[in-house]
Amino acid sequence: MDDTTGTLGEALERIHLSGPERDGWLSNHAPMAVEALVRHGQASAVHRWLDRYGPKLEEMPDGTGSPVTARNWHEALGDPRRIAD
């Protein structure tokens, strides 16, 4: 089903600065959830759902400024400071 309402784009715009986590170490399922709602004919519920879920989301962290490379990738594994690197 195509999103002719524009709701999916609006929802993704609302969450585009969110990081991959929420409430600490829980996964941010917002992108998947809003797409599933739209694709299953529930576009009218998307913004209401985001109004409730959105405050739990964290901003994308700044990262350490040290890119992950083929040489240092193993050092970045499991380090939450490196999420945005």
PDB file of C-alpha atoms in Angstrom:
ATOM      1  CA  MET A   1       0.000   0.000   0.000  1.00  0.00           C
ATOM      2  CA  ASP A   2       1.403   3.388  -1.000  1.00  0.00           C
ATOM      3  CA  ASP A   3       1.270   6.268   1.458  1.00  0.00           C
ATOM      4  CA  THR A   4      -0.697   8.894  -0.410  1.00  0.00           C
ATOM      5  CA  THR A   5      -1.419  10.785   2.812  1.00  0.00           C
ATOM      6  CA  GLY A   6       2.145  11.972   3.376  1.00  0.00           C
ATOM      7  CA  THR A   7       1.889  10.699   6.943  1.00  0.00           C
ATOM      8  CA  LEU A   8       4.916   8.427   6.725  1.00  0.00           C
ATOM      9  CA  GLY A   9       7.149  11.253   5.530  1.00  0.00           C
ATOM     10  CA  GLU A  10       5.823  13.557   8.244  1.00  0.00           C
ATOM     11  CA  ALA A  11       6.398  10.920  10.920  1.00  0.00           C
ATOM     12  CA  LEU A  12       9.931  10.155   9.760  1.00  0.00           C
ATOM     13  CA  GLU A  13      10.691  13.879   9.741  1.00  0.00           C
ATOM     14  CA  ARG A  14       9.516  14.097  13.353  1.00  0.00           C
ATOM     15  CA  ILE A  15      11.928  11.364  14.462  1.00  0.00           C
ATOM     16  CA  HIS A  16      14.890  11.927  12.149  1.00  0.00           C
ATOM     17  CA  LEU A  17      17.069  13.396  14.922  1.00  0.00           C
ATOM     18  CA  SER A  18      16.338  10.498  17.263  1.00  0.00           C
ATOM     19  CA  GLY A  19      19.054   8.082  18.182  1.00  0.00           C
ATOM     20  CA  PRO A  20      18.823   4.303  17.989  1.00  0.00           C
ATOM     21  CA  GLU A  21      18.002   4.012  21.699  1.00  0.00           C
ATOM     22  CA  ARG A  22      15.219   5.089  24.036  1.00  0.00           C
ATOM     23  CA  ASP A  23      14.973   5.149  27.823  1.00  0.00           C
ATOM     24  CA  GLY A  24      18.622   4.148  28.109  1.00  0.00           C
ATOM     25  CA  TRP A  25      19.320   0.909  26.219  1.00  0.00           C
ATOM     26  CA  LEU A  26      15.943  -0.003  24.733  1.00  0.00           C
ATOM     27  CA  SER A  27      15.720  -0.006  20.952  1.00  0.00           C
ATOM     28  CA  ASN A  28      14.001   2.832  19.139  1.00  0.00           C
ATOM     29  CA  HIS A  29      11.286   1.085  17.113  1.00  0.00           C
ATOM     30  CA  ALA A  30       9.635   4.296  15.945  1.00  0.00           C
ATOM     31  CA  PRO A  31      10.693   4.141  12.262  1.00  0.00           C
ATOM     32  CA  MET A  32       9.474   0.545  11.930  1.00  0.00           C
ATOM     33  CA  ALA A  33       6.280   1.167  13.893  1.00  0.00           C
ATOM     34  CA  VAL A  34       5.170   4.229  11.947  1.00  0.00           C
ATOM     35  CA  GLU A  35       5.820   2.492   8.642  1.00  0.00           C
ATOM     36  CA  ALA A  36       3.874  -0.574   9.770  1.00  0.00           C
ATOM     37  CA  LEU A  37       0.936   1.577  10.869  1.00  0.00           C
ATOM     38  CA  VAL A  38       0.830   3.403   7.531  1.00  0.00           C
ATOM     39  CA  ARG A  39       1.259   0.260   5.424  1.00  0.00           C
ATOM     40  CA  HIS A  40      -1.566  -1.447   7.312  1.00  0.00           C
ATOM     41  CA  GLY A  41      -4.027   1.358   6.776  1.00  0.00           C
ATOM     42  CA  GLN A  42      -3.627   3.060  10.153  1.00  0.00           C
ATOM     43  CA  ALA A  43      -2.064   6.345   9.005  1.00  0.00           C
ATOM     44  CA  SER A  44      -4.578   8.276  11.085  1.00  0.00           C
ATOM     45  CA  ALA A  45      -3.087   6.757  14.264  1.00  0.00           C
ATOM     46  CA  VAL A  46       0.573   7.532  13.505  1.00  0.00           C
ATOM     47  CA  HIS A  47       0.888  11.018  14.981  1.00  0.00           C
ATOM     48  CA  ARG A  48      -1.097  10.084  18.076  1.00  0.00           C
ATOM     49  CA  TRP A  49       1.232   7.103  18.572  1.00  0.00           C
ATOM     50  CA  LEU A  50       4.301   9.309  18.099  1.00  0.00           C
ATOM     51  CA  ASP A  51       2.937  11.858  20.583  1.00  0.00           C
ATOM     52  CA  ARG A  52       3.060   9.136  23.238  1.00  0.00           C
ATOM     53  CA  TYR A  53       6.235   7.317  22.146  1.00  0.00           C
ATOM     54  CA  GLY A  54       8.310  10.335  21.090  1.00  0.00           C
ATOM     55  CA  PRO A  55       9.088  11.714  24.555  1.00  0.00           C
ATOM     56  CA  LYS A  56      10.853   8.434  25.378  1.00  0.00           C
ATOM     57  CA  LEU A  57      13.299   8.852  22.491  1.00  0.00           C
ATOM     58  CA  GLU A  58      16.817  10.127  22.932  1.00  0.00           C
ATOM     59  CA  GLU A  59      18.622  12.492  20.596  1.00  0.00           C
ATOM     60  CA  MET A  60      21.319  11.091  18.342  1.00  0.00           C
ATOM     61  CA  PRO A  61      24.560  11.308  20.342  1.00  0.00           C
ATOM     62  CA  ASP A  62      27.399  13.420  19.004  1.00  0.00           C
ATOM     63  CA  GLY A  63      29.884  10.579  18.857  1.00  0.00           C
ATOM     64  CA  THR A  64      33.546  10.752  19.719  1.00  0.00           C
ATOM     65  CA  GLY A  65      34.671  12.349  16.474  1.00  0.00           C
ATOM     66  CA  SER A  66      36.761   9.307  15.667  1.00  0.00           C
ATOM     67  CA  PRO A  67      35.377   7.458  12.628  1.00  0.00           C
ATOM     68  CA  VAL A  68      35.051   3.691  12.794  1.00  0.00           C
ATOM     69  CA  THR A  69      37.443   2.168  10.276  1.00  0.00           C
ATOM     70  CA  ALA A  70      38.538  -1.270   9.164  1.00  0.00           C
ATOM     71  CA  ARG A  71      41.504  -0.873  11.492  1.00  0.00           C
ATOM     72  CA  ASN A  72      39.708   0.208  14.718  1.00  0.00           C
ATOM     73  CA  TRP A  73      36.172  -1.219  14.412  1.00  0.00           C
ATOM     74  CA  HIS A  74      36.771  -3.781  17.169  1.00  0.00           C
ATOM     75  CA  GLU A  75      37.502  -0.988  19.665  1.00  0.00           C
ATOM     76  CA  ALA A  76      34.083   0.574  18.953  1.00  0.00           C
ATOM     77  CA  LEU A  77      32.052  -2.581  19.593  1.00  0.00           C
ATOM     78  CA  GLY A  78      29.781  -2.228  22.592  1.00  0.00           C
ATOM     79  CA  ASP A  79      30.912   1.314  23.387  1.00  0.00           C
ATOM     80  CA  PRO A  80      27.782   3.485  23.636  1.00  0.00           C
ATOM     81  CA  ARG A  81      29.860   6.633  23.088  1.00  0.00           C
ATOM     82  CA  ARG A  82      30.610   5.352  19.568  1.00  0.00           C
ATOM     83  CA  ILE A  83      27.007   4.941  18.371  1.00  0.00           C
ATOM     84  CA  ALA A  84      27.236   7.954  16.067  1.00  0.00           C
ATOM     85  CA  ASP A  85      30.819   7.401  14.896  1.00  0.00           C
TER      86      ASP A  85
END
